[in-house]
Amino acid sequence: MNTPGFKHLITGLVCSSALLGCQTVTTTTSTQTTNDLVVATWNIEHLAAQNNQGCKGRENSDYAALTAYKNRIDADIYALQEVGSVAAVHRVFDSADWQVFISNREDSPSYTCRGSEQSSTQQKVAYAVKKTISVKAVTNLDALSAPQFGLRHALQLNIEHAGQPLSLINFHLKSGCFVDNYLDSDRKSCGILAQQAKILRDTLSKQQKSQPNLVLLGDFNHRLANTNNRLRADLGFTQSVNESLWVNTTDNVQGCHPRYPAPIDHIIISSSLVQHLDKPKSQFHYFEDMTQNNMLSDHCALTLRFNF
């Protein structure tokens, strides 16, 4: 699919050499044997390939705990945010069972992390997909990074499941603008988010013409579950599911972070997909220790189950 402003990155499971840190993906002949499909979004917080790297330095035991948590959730597809490389993702998602696709965004300069005083690693979006899932294409959506160098790309994953085409888009929008109406704020971050909002609106308008079954998921850094939210309105949400093109499955769902009950991680679906939901709402998966300093990440994973 050639959308203006986007770069086609991967087709037919061939991994581009421009994909930073990426490795060739081996096509698998196995297929998903159930009609159920569980998708997840998870900001895994500065996931690095090596121990004690980046703003969230981790030991072997931390990677093991992340892996155990991921196994308990048992999703088929994870849209991840804040990962440094393919190798970093494979610290949690074993390459024997998982395909990994990562944004090809150019590396941004490192910075000194608050608190740890370590040098940061890259923050990119990525997918970890069970090898039983048939991936048709992965496309790097670079338009959202246009307003400022260092902003994250989005990443689109096209799959076929139970004979149905499904397209997922993984987002990590600009942080720092947590007001309901970004147009009312003079913060620089809100000005950047306003530019991203227009790009996002144009993007989705084009996507809907060719992809009727869309799943938008990721760290939106915005409280889209608030019905008074300006971005929500700008994207075409309405109070009635029957009238809206989109359904936010985190509406009336409380976020998992002990300090921030309003979620900024969301799974939003085309209204055409509502009939395939196992449950109408997505679900946050809490860590065994939810003490703020002991959380495995500053975001819990959020899942949604489909049945086709």
PDB file of C-alpha atoms in Angstrom:
ATOM      1  CA  MET A   1       0.000   0.000   0.000  1.00  0.00           C
ATOM      2  CA  ASN A   2       1.517   3.285  -1.050  1.00  0.00           C
ATOM      3  CA  THR A   3       0.157   6.087   1.109  1.00  0.00           C
ATOM      4  CA  PRO A   4       1.593   9.578   0.489  1.00  0.00           C
ATOM      5  CA  GLY A   5       4.212  10.469   3.083  1.00  0.00           C
ATOM      6  CA  PHE A   6       4.814   6.847   4.065  1.00  0.00           C
ATOM      7  CA  LYS A   7       7.649   4.509   3.188  1.00  0.00           C
ATOM      8  CA  HIS A   8       6.916   0.910   2.348  1.00  0.00           C
ATOM      9  CA  LEU A   9       9.251  -1.116   4.507  1.00  0.00           C
ATOM     10  CA  ILE A  10       8.573  -4.826   4.422  1.00  0.00           C
ATOM     11  CA  THR A  11       6.518  -7.026   2.165  1.00  0.00           C
ATOM     12  CA  GLY A  12       6.191 -10.797   2.254  1.00  0.00           C
ATOM     13  CA  LEU A  13       8.341 -11.118   5.373  1.00  0.00           C
ATOM     14  CA  VAL A  14      11.475  -9.739   3.726  1.00  0.00           C
ATOM     15  CA  CYS A  15      13.368  -7.532   6.160  1.00  0.00           C
ATOM     16  CA  SER A  16      14.914  -4.374   4.704  1.00  0.00           C
ATOM     17  CA  SER A  17      18.593  -3.715   5.389  1.00  0.00           C
ATOM     18  CA  ALA A  18      17.573  -0.177   6.308  1.00  0.00           C
ATOM     19  CA  LEU A  19      15.753  -1.565   9.327  1.00  0.00           C
ATOM     20  CA  LEU A  20      18.134  -0.768  12.150  1.00  0.00           C
ATOM     21  CA  GLY A  21      19.344  -3.876  13.937  1.00  0.00           C
ATOM     22  CA  CYS A  22      16.920  -6.067  12.054  1.00  0.00           C
ATOM     23  CA  GLN A  23      17.556  -9.600  10.938  1.00  0.00           C
ATOM     24  CA  THR A  24      16.089 -11.611   8.089  1.00  0.00           C
ATOM     25  CA  VAL A  25      12.752 -13.135   9.011  1.00  0.00           C
ATOM     26  CA  THR A  26      12.232 -16.789   8.132  1.00  0.00           C
ATOM     27  CA  THR A  27       8.852 -17.588   6.663  1.00  0.00           C
ATOM     28  CA  THR A  28       6.987 -20.219   8.626  1.00  0.00           C
ATOM     29  CA  THR A  29       4.466 -22.651   7.187  1.00  0.00           C
ATOM     30  CA  SER A  30       2.537 -23.097  10.446  1.00  0.00           C
ATOM     31  CA  THR A  31      -0.741 -21.235  10.816  1.00  0.00           C
ATOM     32  CA  GLN A  32      -2.953 -20.104  13.664  1.00  0.00           C
ATOM     33  CA  THR A  33      -5.317 -22.962  14.535  1.00  0.00           C
ATOM     34  CA  THR A  34      -7.919 -21.007  16.519  1.00  0.00           C
ATOM     35  CA  ASN A  35     -10.229 -18.190  15.567  1.00  0.00           C
ATOM     36  CA  ASP A  36      -9.263 -16.298  18.720  1.00  0.00           C
ATOM     37  CA  LEU A  37      -6.688 -13.540  18.395  1.00  0.00           C
ATOM     38  CA  VAL A  38      -5.289 -11.560  21.335  1.00  0.00           C
ATOM     39  CA  VAL A  39      -3.514  -8.287  20.579  1.00  0.00           C
ATOM     40  CA  ALA A  40      -1.584  -6.274  23.149  1.00  0.00           C
ATOM     41  CA  THR A  41       0.066  -2.902  23.433  1.00  0.00           C
ATOM     42  CA  TRP A  42       2.888  -2.489  25.917  1.00  0.00           C
ATOM     43  CA  ASN A  43       5.277   0.383  26.548  1.00  0.00           C
ATOM     44  CA  ILE A  44       8.067  -1.750  27.951  1.00  0.00           C
ATOM     45  CA  GLU A  45      10.104   1.270  29.145  1.00  0.00           C
ATOM     46  CA  HIS A  46      13.546   1.690  27.616  1.00  0.00           C
ATOM     47  CA  LEU A  47      14.125  -1.948  26.720  1.00  0.00           C
ATOM     48  CA  ALA A  48      17.823  -2.447  25.956  1.00  0.00           C
ATOM     49  CA  ALA A  49      19.725  -5.394  24.514  1.00  0.00           C
ATOM     50  CA  GLN A  50      22.396  -5.449  27.220  1.00  0.00           C
ATOM     51  CA  ASN A  51      22.228  -5.495  31.000  1.00  0.00           C
ATOM     52  CA  ASN A  52      22.440  -2.152  32.812  1.00  0.00           C
ATOM     53  CA  GLN A  53      22.004  -0.104  29.638  1.00  0.00           C
ATOM     54  CA  GLY A  54      19.803   2.945  29.234  1.00  0.00           C
ATOM     55  CA  CYS A  55      17.364   4.736  31.507  1.00  0.00           C
ATOM     56  CA  LYS A  56      15.880   1.491  32.857  1.00  0.00           C
ATOM     57  CA  GLY A  57      18.978  -0.590  33.531  1.00  0.00           C
ATOM     58  CA  ARG A  58      17.990  -4.240  33.968  1.00  0.00           C
ATOM     59  CA  GLU A  59      19.653  -7.425  35.204  1.00  0.00           C
ATOM     60  CA  ASN A  60      19.071 -10.987  33.988  1.00  0.00           C
ATOM     61  CA  SER A  61      16.401 -11.427  36.656  1.00  0.00           C
ATOM     62  CA  ASP A  62      14.501  -8.409  35.316  1.00  0.00           C
ATOM     63  CA  TYR A  63      14.444  -9.782  31.772  1.00  0.00           C
ATOM     64  CA  ALA A  64      13.286 -13.124  33.165  1.00  0.00           C
ATOM     65  CA  ALA A  65      10.472 -11.373  35.052  1.00  0.00           C
ATOM     66  CA  LEU A  66       9.411  -9.500  31.891  1.00  0.00           C
ATOM     67  CA  THR A  67       9.360 -12.808  30.003  1.00  0.00           C
ATOM     68  CA  ALA A  68       7.271 -14.504  32.693  1.00  0.00           C
ATOM     69  CA  TYR A  69       4.818 -11.586  32.690  1.00  0.00           C
ATOM     70  CA  LYS A  70       4.539 -11.747  28.888  1.00  0.00           C
ATOM     71  CA  ASN A  71       3.891 -15.494  29.107  1.00  0.00           C
ATOM     72  CA  ARG A  72       1.067 -15.000  31.613  1.00  0.00           C
ATOM     73  CA  ILE A  73      -0.631 -12.551  29.254  1.00  0.00           C
ATOM     74  CA  ASP A  74      -0.169 -14.926  26.308  1.00  0.00           C
ATOM     75  CA  ALA A  75      -1.096 -12.505  23.528  1.00  0.00           C
ATOM     76  CA  ASP A  76      -0.512 -13.402  19.894  1.00  0.00           C
ATOM     77  CA  ILE A  77       0.711  -9.954  18.839  1.00  0.00           C
ATOM     78  CA  TYR A  78       2.466  -7.344  20.994  1.00  0.00           C
ATOM     79  CA  ALA A  79       2.734  -3.751  19.807  1.00  0.00           C
ATOM     80  CA  LEU A  80       5.729  -2.494  21.796  1.00  0.00           C
ATOM     81  CA  GLN A  81       7.010   0.991  22.522  1.00  0.00           C
ATOM     82  CA  GLU A  82      10.404   2.195  23.798  1.00  0.00           C
ATOM     83  CA  VAL A  83      12.562  -0.633  22.479  1.00  0.00           C
ATOM     84  CA  GLY A  84      16.167  -0.106  21.476  1.00  0.00           C
ATOM     85  CA  SER A  85      16.640  -2.871  18.904  1.00  0.00           C
ATOM     86  CA  VAL A  86      15.484  -6.254  17.637  1.00  0.00           C
ATOM     87  CA  ALA A  87      18.049  -7.851  19.956  1.00  0.00           C
ATOM     88  CA  ALA A  88      16.444  -6.041  22.891  1.00  0.00           C
ATOM     89  CA  VAL A  89      13.018  -7.445  22.019  1.00  0.00           C
ATOM     90  CA  HIS A  90      14.437 -10.946  21.741  1.00  0.00           C
ATOM     91  CA  ARG A  91      15.611 -10.700  25.353  1.00  0.00           C
ATOM     92  CA  VAL A  92      11.919 -11.099  26.215  1.00  0.00           C
ATOM     93  CA  PHE A  93      10.487 -12.747  23.071  1.00  0.00           C
ATOM     94  CA  ASP A  94      12.458 -15.866  22.106  1.00  0.00           C
ATOM     95  CA  SER A  95      13.446 -15.856  18.429  1.00  0.00           C
ATOM     96  CA  ALA A  96      12.419 -19.515  18.153  1.00  0.00           C
ATOM     97  CA  ASP A  97       8.762 -18.546  18.575  1.00  0.00           C
ATOM     98  CA  TRP A  98       8.515 -14.858  17.722  1.00  0.00           C
ATOM     99  CA  GLN A  99       8.910 -12.685  14.639  1.00  0.00           C
ATOM    100  CA  VAL A 100      10.096  -9.158  15.459  1.00  0.00           C
ATOM    101  CA  PHE A 101       9.629  -6.044  13.331  1.00  0.00           C
ATOM    102  CA  ILE A 102      10.949  -2.642  14.368  1.00  0.00           C
ATOM    103  CA  SER A 103      10.653   0.928  13.121  1.00  0.00           C
ATOM    104  CA  ASN A 104      13.457   2.099  10.835  1.00  0.00           C
ATOM    105  CA  ARG A 105      13.475   5.574  12.373  1.00  0.00           C
ATOM    106  CA  GLU A 106      16.909   7.181  12.274  1.00  0.00           C
ATOM    107  CA  ASP A 107      18.710   7.000  15.616  1.00  0.00           C
ATOM    108  CA  SER A 108      18.308  10.149  17.692  1.00  0.00           C
ATOM    109  CA  PRO A 109      21.077  11.538  19.944  1.00  0.00           C
ATOM    110  CA  SER A 110      21.468   9.945  23.348  1.00  0.00           C
ATOM    111  CA  TYR A 111      20.696  11.965  26.475  1.00  0.00           C
ATOM    112  CA  THR A 112      21.472  11.649  30.182  1.00  0.00           C
ATOM    113  CA  CYS A 113      18.663   9.857  31.998  1.00  0.00           C
ATOM    114  CA  ARG A 114      17.119  11.533  35.020  1.00  0.00           C
ATOM    115  CA  GLY A 115      17.897   9.679  38.217  1.00  0.00           C
ATOM    116  CA  SER A 116      20.225   6.996  36.869  1.00  0.00           C
ATOM    117  CA  GLU A 117      22.545   9.462  35.043  1.00  0.00           C
ATOM    118  CA  GLN A 118      23.099   6.760  32.421  1.00  0.00           C
ATOM    119  CA  SER A 119      23.016   7.366  28.670  1.00  0.00           C
ATOM    120  CA  SER A 120      19.695   6.655  27.014  1.00  0.00           C
ATOM    121  CA  THR A 121      19.077   3.978  24.410  1.00  0.00           C
ATOM    122  CA  GLN A 122      16.740   4.375  21.423  1.00  0.00           C
ATOM    123  CA  GLN A 123      12.955   4.527  21.829  1.00  0.00           C
ATOM    124  CA  LYS A 124      11.333   2.859  18.849  1.00  0.00           C
ATOM    125  CA  VAL A 125       8.081   1.053  18.214  1.00  0.00           C
ATOM    126  CA  ALA A 126       8.127  -2.624  17.307  1.00  0.00           C
ATOM    127  CA  TYR A 127       5.994  -5.746  16.977  1.00  0.00           C
ATOM    128  CA  ALA A 128       6.546  -9.181  18.429  1.00  0.00           C
ATOM    129  CA  VAL A 129       4.335 -11.630  16.525  1.00  0.00           C
ATOM    130  CA  LYS A 130       3.944 -15.347  17.143  1.00  0.00           C
ATOM    131  CA  LYS A 131       5.287 -17.353  14.240  1.00  0.00           C
ATOM    132  CA  THR A 132       1.887 -19.018  13.915  1.00  0.00           C
ATOM    133  CA  ILE A 133       0.519 -15.686  12.628  1.00  0.00           C
ATOM    134  CA  SER A 134       0.631 -15.058   8.891  1.00  0.00           C
ATOM    135  CA  VAL A 135       2.198 -11.614   8.359  1.00  0.00           C
ATOM    136  CA  LYS A 136       1.497 -10.106   4.951  1.00  0.00           C
ATOM    137  CA  ALA A 137       3.326  -6.789   5.209  1.00  0.00           C
ATOM    138  CA  VAL A 138       4.902  -4.338   7.642  1.00  0.00           C
ATOM    139  CA  THR A 139       5.008  -0.667   6.702  1.00  0.00           C
ATOM    140  CA  ASN A 140       6.967   2.116   8.330  1.00  0.00           C
ATOM    141  CA  LEU A 141       4.774   5.225   8.740  1.00  0.00           C
ATOM    142  CA  ASP A 142       7.215   8.084   9.061  1.00  0.00           C
ATOM    143  CA  ALA A 143       4.825  11.018   8.659  1.00  0.00           C
ATOM    144  CA  LEU A 144       4.183  11.377  12.408  1.00  0.00           C
ATOM    145  CA  SER A 145       7.851  12.190  12.999  1.00  0.00           C
ATOM    146  CA  ALA A 146       7.821  15.133  10.568  1.00  0.00           C
ATOM    147  CA  PRO A 147       7.085  17.915  13.108  1.00  0.00           C
ATOM    148  CA  GLN A 148      10.367  17.385  14.993  1.00  0.00           C
ATOM    149  CA  PHE A 149      13.477  15.236  14.678  1.00  0.00           C
ATOM    150  CA  GLY A 150      13.423  12.375  17.155  1.00  0.00           C
ATOM    151  CA  LEU A 151       9.668  11.814  17.196  1.00  0.00           C
ATOM    152  CA  ARG A 152       8.618   8.199  16.853  1.00  0.00           C
ATOM    153  CA  HIS A 153       7.396   6.646  13.634  1.00  0.00           C
ATOM    154  CA  ALA A 154       4.254   4.536  13.608  1.00  0.00           C
ATOM    155  CA  LEU A 155       4.443   0.957  12.363  1.00  0.00           C
ATOM    156  CA  GLN A 156       1.696  -0.849  10.471  1.00  0.00           C
ATOM    157  CA  LEU A 157       1.278  -4.622  10.516  1.00  0.00           C
ATOM    158  CA  ASN A 158      -0.997  -6.371   8.008  1.00  0.00           C
ATOM    159  CA  ILE A 159      -1.994  -9.918   8.809  1.00  0.00           C
ATOM    160  CA  GLU A 160      -4.560 -12.466   7.769  1.00  0.00           C
ATOM    161  CA  HIS A 161      -6.335 -14.386  10.506  1.00  0.00           C
ATOM    162  CA  ALA A 162      -9.119 -16.935  10.099  1.00  0.00           C
ATOM    163  CA  GLY A 163      -9.528 -15.738   6.529  1.00  0.00           C
ATOM    164  CA  GLN A 164      -9.969 -12.119   7.611  1.00  0.00           C
ATOM    165  CA  PRO A 165      -7.558  -9.274   6.733  1.00  0.00           C
ATOM    166  CA  LEU A 166      -6.557  -7.192   9.748  1.00  0.00           C
ATOM    167  CA  SER A 167      -4.324  -4.122   9.909  1.00  0.00           C
ATOM    168  CA  LEU A 168      -2.736  -2.873  13.134  1.00  0.00           C
ATOM    169  CA  ILE A 169      -0.967   0.489  13.578  1.00  0.00           C
ATOM    170  CA  ASN A 170       1.403   0.908  16.525  1.00  0.00           C
ATOM    171  CA  PHE A 171       1.714   4.497  17.841  1.00  0.00           C
ATOM    172  CA  HIS A 172       3.854   6.372  20.359  1.00  0.00           C
ATOM    173  CA  LEU A 173       2.805  10.010  20.189  1.00  0.00           C
ATOM    174  CA  LYS A 174       4.494  13.085  21.634  1.00  0.00           C
ATOM    175  CA  SER A 175       4.582  13.195  25.423  1.00  0.00           C
ATOM    176  CA  GLY A 176       4.071  16.206  27.681  1.00  0.00           C
ATOM    177  CA  CYS A 177       0.648  17.442  26.568  1.00  0.00           C
ATOM    178  CA  PHE A 178      -1.855  15.960  28.991  1.00  0.00           C
ATOM    179  CA  VAL A 179      -4.554  18.641  28.767  1.00  0.00           C
ATOM    180  CA  ASP A 180      -7.941  17.773  27.300  1.00  0.00           C
ATOM    181  CA  ASN A 181      -7.679  20.418  24.560  1.00  0.00           C
ATOM    182  CA  TYR A 182      -4.184  20.656  23.110  1.00  0.00           C
ATOM    183  CA  LEU A 183      -5.194  23.792  21.172  1.00  0.00           C
ATOM    184  CA  ASP A 184      -5.735  25.689  24.435  1.00  0.00           C
ATOM    185  CA  SER A 185      -2.154  25.197  25.624  1.00  0.00           C
ATOM    186  CA  ASP A 186       0.948  27.179  24.700  1.00  0.00           C
ATOM    187  CA  ARG A 187       3.253  24.316  25.696  1.00  0.00           C
ATOM    188  CA  LYS A 188       5.655  23.308  22.940  1.00  0.00           C
ATOM    189  CA  SER A 189       4.663  19.671  23.362  1.00  0.00           C
ATOM    190  CA  CYS A 190       1.005  20.561  22.707  1.00  0.00           C
ATOM    191  CA  GLY A 191       1.940  22.428  19.539  1.00  0.00           C
ATOM    192  CA  ILE A 192       3.797  19.348  18.300  1.00  0.00           C
ATOM    193  CA  LEU A 193       0.900  17.077  19.254  1.00  0.00           C
ATOM    194  CA  ALA A 194      -1.462  19.361  17.325  1.00  0.00           C
ATOM    195  CA  GLN A 195       0.653  18.815  14.212  1.00  0.00           C
ATOM    196  CA  GLN A 196       0.672  15.063  14.820  1.00  0.00           C
ATOM    197  CA  ALA A 197      -3.104  15.129  15.279  1.00  0.00           C
ATOM    198  CA  LYS A 198      -3.634  16.581  11.801  1.00  0.00           C
ATOM    199  CA  ILE A 199      -1.236  14.040  10.275  1.00  0.00           C
ATOM    200  CA  LEU A 200      -2.970  11.256  12.162  1.00  0.00           C
ATOM    201  CA  ARG A 201      -6.413  12.386  11.026  1.00  0.00           C
ATOM    202  CA  ASP A 202      -5.309  12.511   7.387  1.00  0.00           C
ATOM    203  CA  THR A 203      -3.596   9.146   7.731  1.00  0.00           C
ATOM    204  CA  LEU A 204      -6.650   7.404   9.119  1.00  0.00           C
ATOM    205  CA  SER A 205      -8.896   8.934   6.484  1.00  0.00           C
ATOM    206  CA  LYS A 206      -6.724   7.381   3.771  1.00  0.00           C
ATOM    207  CA  GLN A 207      -6.372   4.068   5.610  1.00  0.00           C
ATOM    208  CA  GLN A 208     -10.110   3.581   6.047  1.00  0.00           C
ATOM    209  CA  LYS A 209     -10.612   3.542   2.286  1.00  0.00           C
ATOM    210  CA  SER A 210      -8.378   0.522   1.805  1.00  0.00           C
ATOM    211  CA  GLN A 211      -8.335  -1.156   5.247  1.00  0.00           C
ATOM    212  CA  PRO A 212     -11.827  -1.673   6.701  1.00  0.00           C
ATOM    213  CA  ASN A 213     -10.530  -3.636   9.710  1.00  0.00           C
ATOM    214  CA  LEU A 214      -8.141  -1.332  11.567  1.00  0.00           C
ATOM    215  CA  VAL A 215      -6.712  -1.594  15.073  1.00  0.00           C
ATOM    216  CA  LEU A 216      -4.965   1.501  16.430  1.00  0.00           C
ATOM    217  CA  LEU A 217      -2.931   0.727  19.510  1.00  0.00           C
ATOM    218  CA  GLY A 218      -0.032   2.080  21.488  1.00  0.00           C
ATOM    219  CA  ASP A 219       1.047   4.809  23.876  1.00  0.00           C
ATOM    220  CA  PHE A 220      -0.912   7.849  22.719  1.00  0.00           C
ATOM    221  CA  ASN A 221       0.352   9.951  25.646  1.00  0.00           C
ATOM    222  CA  HIS A 222      -3.159  11.380  25.766  1.00  0.00           C
ATOM    223  CA  ARG A 223      -6.289  10.636  27.776  1.00  0.00           C
ATOM    224  CA  LEU A 224      -8.502   9.572  24.890  1.00  0.00           C
ATOM    225  CA  ALA A 225     -10.962   7.811  27.193  1.00  0.00           C
ATOM    226  CA  ASN A 226     -12.117  11.222  28.399  1.00  0.00           C
ATOM    227  CA  THR A 227     -15.194  12.058  26.338  1.00  0.00           C
ATOM    228  CA  ASN A 228     -14.258  15.780  26.453  1.00  0.00           C
ATOM    229  CA  ASN A 229     -10.859  15.170  24.884  1.00  0.00           C
ATOM    230  CA  ARG A 230     -10.157  17.332  21.816  1.00  0.00           C
ATOM    231  CA  LEU A 231      -8.042  14.747  19.994  1.00  0.00           C
ATOM    232  CA  ARG A 232     -10.792  12.195  20.447  1.00  0.00           C
ATOM    233  CA  ALA A 233     -13.266  14.538  18.765  1.00  0.00           C
ATOM    234  CA  ASP A 234     -10.816  15.474  16.010  1.00  0.00           C
ATOM    235  CA  LEU A 235     -10.362  11.806  15.113  1.00  0.00           C
ATOM    236  CA  GLY A 236     -14.104  11.361  14.676  1.00  0.00           C
ATOM    237  CA  PHE A 237     -15.178   9.638  17.865  1.00  0.00           C
ATOM    238  CA  THR A 238     -18.828  10.036  18.844  1.00  0.00           C
ATOM    239  CA  GLN A 239     -20.819   8.909  21.864  1.00  0.00           C
ATOM    240  CA  SER A 240     -22.752   6.369  19.818  1.00  0.00           C
ATOM    241  CA  VAL A 241     -20.993   3.256  18.543  1.00  0.00           C
ATOM    242  CA  ASN A 242     -23.511   3.107  15.706  1.00  0.00           C
ATOM    243  CA  GLU A 243     -22.502   6.579  14.512  1.00  0.00           C
ATOM    244  CA  SER A 244     -18.744   6.451  15.108  1.00  0.00           C
ATOM    245  CA  LEU A 245     -16.129   5.059  12.762  1.00  0.00           C
ATOM    246  CA  TRP A 246     -14.000   4.219  15.796  1.00  0.00           C
ATOM    247  CA  VAL A 247     -14.507   2.511  19.131  1.00  0.00           C
ATOM    248  CA  ASN A 248     -12.070   3.141  21.968  1.00  0.00           C
ATOM    249  CA  THR A 249     -12.026  -0.078  23.987  1.00  0.00           C
ATOM    250  CA  THR A 250     -10.388   1.710  26.944  1.00  0.00           C
ATOM    251  CA  ASP A 251     -13.463   3.873  27.558  1.00  0.00           C
ATOM    252  CA  ASN A 252     -14.427   3.389  31.245  1.00  0.00           C
ATOM    253  CA  VAL A 253     -11.261   1.359  31.846  1.00  0.00           C
ATOM    254  CA  GLN A 254      -8.931   2.516  34.617  1.00  0.00           C
ATOM    255  CA  GLY A 255      -5.219   2.698  33.878  1.00  0.00           C
ATOM    256  CA  CYS A 256      -2.839   0.543  35.875  1.00  0.00           C
ATOM    257  CA  HIS A 257      -0.273   3.078  37.095  1.00  0.00           C
ATOM    258  CA  PRO A 258      -0.827   3.899  40.793  1.00  0.00           C
ATOM    259  CA  ARG A 259      -0.309   7.631  40.194  1.00  0.00           C
ATOM    260  CA  TYR A 260      -2.166   7.980  36.885  1.00  0.00           C
ATOM    261  CA  PRO A 261      -5.612   6.319  36.827  1.00  0.00           C
ATOM    262  CA  ALA A 262      -6.615   7.784  33.441  1.00  0.00           C
ATOM    263  CA  PRO A 263      -5.130   5.576  30.708  1.00  0.00           C
ATOM    264  CA  ILE A 264      -2.881   6.944  27.974  1.00  0.00           C
ATOM    265  CA  ASP A 265      -2.386   3.501  26.401  1.00  0.00           C
ATOM    266  CA  HIS A 266      -5.304   2.655  24.140  1.00  0.00           C
ATOM    267  CA  ILE A 267      -6.640   0.038  21.735  1.00  0.00           C
ATOM    268  CA  ILE A 268      -9.003   1.649  19.235  1.00  0.00           C
ATOM    269  CA  ILE A 269     -10.803  -0.394  16.596  1.00  0.00           C
ATOM    270  CA  SER A 270     -12.836   0.198  13.469  1.00  0.00           C
ATOM    271  CA  SER A 271     -16.534  -0.108  14.264  1.00  0.00           C
ATOM    272  CA  SER A 272     -16.628  -3.010  11.779  1.00  0.00           C
ATOM    273  CA  LEU A 273     -14.609  -5.087  14.267  1.00  0.00           C
ATOM    274  CA  VAL A 274     -16.995  -4.716  17.224  1.00  0.00           C
ATOM    275  CA  GLN A 275     -18.897  -7.828  16.145  1.00  0.00           C
ATOM    276  CA  HIS A 276     -15.684  -9.857  16.507  1.00  0.00           C
ATOM    277  CA  LEU A 277     -14.856  -8.796  20.072  1.00  0.00           C
ATOM    278  CA  ASP A 278     -14.820 -11.476  22.729  1.00  0.00           C
ATOM    279  CA  LYS A 279     -15.422  -8.742  25.340  1.00  0.00           C
ATOM    280  CA  PRO A 280     -16.300  -5.083  24.673  1.00  0.00           C
ATOM    281  CA  LYS A 281     -13.432  -3.655  26.730  1.00  0.00           C
ATOM    282  CA  SER A 282      -9.670  -4.063  26.695  1.00  0.00           C
ATOM    283  CA  GLN A 283      -7.895  -5.174  29.868  1.00  0.00           C
ATOM    284  CA  PHE A 284      -4.785  -3.981  31.691  1.00  0.00           C
ATOM    285  CA  HIS A 285      -2.593  -6.715  33.169  1.00  0.00           C
ATOM    286  CA  TYR A 286      -1.133  -5.746  36.514  1.00  0.00           C
ATOM    287  CA  PHE A 287       2.342  -6.749  37.649  1.00  0.00           C
ATOM    288  CA  GLU A 288       2.726  -8.980  40.687  1.00  0.00           C
ATOM    289  CA  ASP A 289       4.325  -6.029  42.505  1.00  0.00           C
ATOM    290  CA  MET A 290       2.573  -2.762  41.712  1.00  0.00           C
ATOM    291  CA  THR A 291       4.711  -0.683  44.056  1.00  0.00           C
ATOM    292  CA  GLN A 292       5.764   2.187  41.805  1.00  0.00           C
ATOM    293  CA  ASN A 293       9.508   1.667  42.214  1.00  0.00           C
ATOM    294  CA  ASN A 294       9.171  -2.095  41.688  1.00  0.00           C
ATOM    295  CA  MET A 295       6.994  -2.145  38.563  1.00  0.00           C
ATOM    296  CA  LEU A 296       8.586  -4.045  35.669  1.00  0.00           C
ATOM    297  CA  SER A 297       7.745  -1.069  33.441  1.00  0.00           C
ATOM    298  CA  ASP A 298       5.962   2.224  34.009  1.00  0.00           C
ATOM    299  CA  HIS A 299       3.190   0.910  31.730  1.00  0.00           C
ATOM    300  CA  CYS A 300       1.221  -2.319  32.061  1.00  0.00           C
ATOM    301  CA  ALA A 301       0.305  -4.313  28.981  1.00  0.00           C
ATOM    302  CA  LEU A 302      -3.197  -3.768  27.599  1.00  0.00           C
ATOM    303  CA  THR A 303      -4.932  -6.573  25.688  1.00  0.00           C
ATOM    304  CA  LEU A 304      -8.006  -7.091  23.534  1.00  0.00           C
ATOM    305  CA  ARG A 305      -9.359 -10.447  22.406  1.00  0.00           C
ATOM    306  CA  PHE A 306     -11.044 -11.024  19.040  1.00  0.00           C
ATOM    307  CA  ASN A 307     -12.926 -14.050  17.824  1.00  0.00           C
ATOM    308  CA  PHE A 308     -13.350 -14.416  14.064  1.00  0.00           C
TER     309      PHE A 308
END
